[in-house]
Coordinates of C-alpha atoms in Angstrom, one line a residue:
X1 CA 0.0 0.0 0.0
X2 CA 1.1 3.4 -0.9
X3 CA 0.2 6.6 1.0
X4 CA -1.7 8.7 -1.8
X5 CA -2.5 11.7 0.6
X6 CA -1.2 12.9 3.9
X7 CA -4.0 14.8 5.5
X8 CA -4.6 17.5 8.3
X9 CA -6.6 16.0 10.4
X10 CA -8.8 12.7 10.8
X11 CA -11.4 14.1 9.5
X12 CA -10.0 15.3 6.5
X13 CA -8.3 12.0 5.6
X14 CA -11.7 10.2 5.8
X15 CA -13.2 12.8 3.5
X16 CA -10.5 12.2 1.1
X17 CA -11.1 8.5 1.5
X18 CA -14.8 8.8 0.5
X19 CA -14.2 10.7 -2.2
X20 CA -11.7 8.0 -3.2
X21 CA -13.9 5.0 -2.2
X22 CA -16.5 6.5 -4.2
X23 CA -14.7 6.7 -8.1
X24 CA -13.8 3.1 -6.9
X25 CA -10.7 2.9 -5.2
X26 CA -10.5 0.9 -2.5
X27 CA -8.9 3.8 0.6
X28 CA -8.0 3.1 3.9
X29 CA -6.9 5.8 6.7
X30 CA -4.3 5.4 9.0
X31 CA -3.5 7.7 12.2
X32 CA -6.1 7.1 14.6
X33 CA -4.2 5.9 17.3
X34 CA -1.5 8.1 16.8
X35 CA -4.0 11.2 17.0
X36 CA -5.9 10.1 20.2
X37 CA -2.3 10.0 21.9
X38 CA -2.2 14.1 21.4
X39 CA -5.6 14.3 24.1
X40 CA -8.0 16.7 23.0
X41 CA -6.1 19.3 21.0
X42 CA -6.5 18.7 17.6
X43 CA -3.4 17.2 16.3
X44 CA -2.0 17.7 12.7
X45 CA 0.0 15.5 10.3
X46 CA -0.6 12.0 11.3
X47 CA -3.4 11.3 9.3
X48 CA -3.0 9.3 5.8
X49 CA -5.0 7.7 3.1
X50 CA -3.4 4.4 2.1
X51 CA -4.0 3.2 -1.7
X52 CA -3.4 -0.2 -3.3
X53 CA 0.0 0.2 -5.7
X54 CA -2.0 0.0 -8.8
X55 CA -4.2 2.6 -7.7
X56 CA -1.6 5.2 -6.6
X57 CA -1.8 7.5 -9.7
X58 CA -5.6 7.4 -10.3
X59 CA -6.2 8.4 -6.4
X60 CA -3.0 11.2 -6.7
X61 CA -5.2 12.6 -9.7
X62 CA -8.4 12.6 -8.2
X63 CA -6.4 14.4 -4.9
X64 CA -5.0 16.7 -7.1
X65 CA -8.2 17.6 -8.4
X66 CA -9.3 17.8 -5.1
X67 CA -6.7 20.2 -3.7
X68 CA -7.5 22.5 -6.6
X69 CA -10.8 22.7 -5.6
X70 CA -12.0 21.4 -8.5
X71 CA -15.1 18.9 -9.0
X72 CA -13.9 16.0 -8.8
X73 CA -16.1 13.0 -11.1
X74 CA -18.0 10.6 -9.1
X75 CA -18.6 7.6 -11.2
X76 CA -22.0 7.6 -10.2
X77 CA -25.1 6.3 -12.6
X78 CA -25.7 8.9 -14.1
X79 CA -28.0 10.3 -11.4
X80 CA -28.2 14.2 -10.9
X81 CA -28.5 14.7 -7.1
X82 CA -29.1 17.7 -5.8
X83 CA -30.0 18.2 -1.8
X84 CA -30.3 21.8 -2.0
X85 CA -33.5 21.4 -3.9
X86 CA -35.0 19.1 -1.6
X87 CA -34.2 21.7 1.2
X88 CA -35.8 24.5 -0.5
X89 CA -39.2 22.7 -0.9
X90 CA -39.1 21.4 2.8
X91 CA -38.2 25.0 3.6
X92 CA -41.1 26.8 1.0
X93 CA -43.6 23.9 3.0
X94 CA -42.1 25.0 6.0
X95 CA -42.9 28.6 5.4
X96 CA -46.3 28.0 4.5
X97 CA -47.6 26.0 6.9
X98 CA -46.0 28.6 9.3
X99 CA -48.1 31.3 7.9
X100 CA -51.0 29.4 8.1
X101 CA -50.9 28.8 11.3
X102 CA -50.1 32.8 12.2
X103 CA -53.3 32.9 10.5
X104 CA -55.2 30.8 12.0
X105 CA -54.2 32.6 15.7

């Protein structure tokens, strides 16, 4: 296994792994132990994102892309998902229903 990222913290290691995990490399993060042993400051630097050999340039690029804030390409089905339009109709019902109810006081 090669290290393909070396993140900030935990969490940001595990993010890295999703997005890795989900254009279908196989990511696993290493750290944890060596984080807890900092207490409850947030430690930096310990956190990494292991890759299989073979996978090592495809997860570089897709970090790469990453870093640069780009978009990087989920190899998803095709599906266009998109929550902020569910939470602006549960927020539009939301307002309604409030104002019906001022209404009905």
């Amino acid at each position: 296994m090669q290290i393909a990222y070396r993140a900030r913290d935990i969490t940001e290691a595990h993010i890295v792994a999703g997005l890795l995990n989900a254009n279908g490399i196989e990511a696993h993060v290493g750290g944890h132990y060596l984080q807890g042993a900092m207490g409850e400051i947030g430690a930096a630097g310990f956190s990494n994102v292991h890759v299989e050999d073979e996978d090592l340039y495809r997860a570089r690029e897709l970090v790469r892309e990453y870093e640069a804030g780009g978009h990087a390409t989920v190899a998803a089905d095709g599906g266009d998902d998109k929550p902020d339009f569910y939470a602006r109709w549960f927020l539009l019902a939301l307002a309604i229903v409030a104002v019906f109810l001022i209404n009905l006081y």
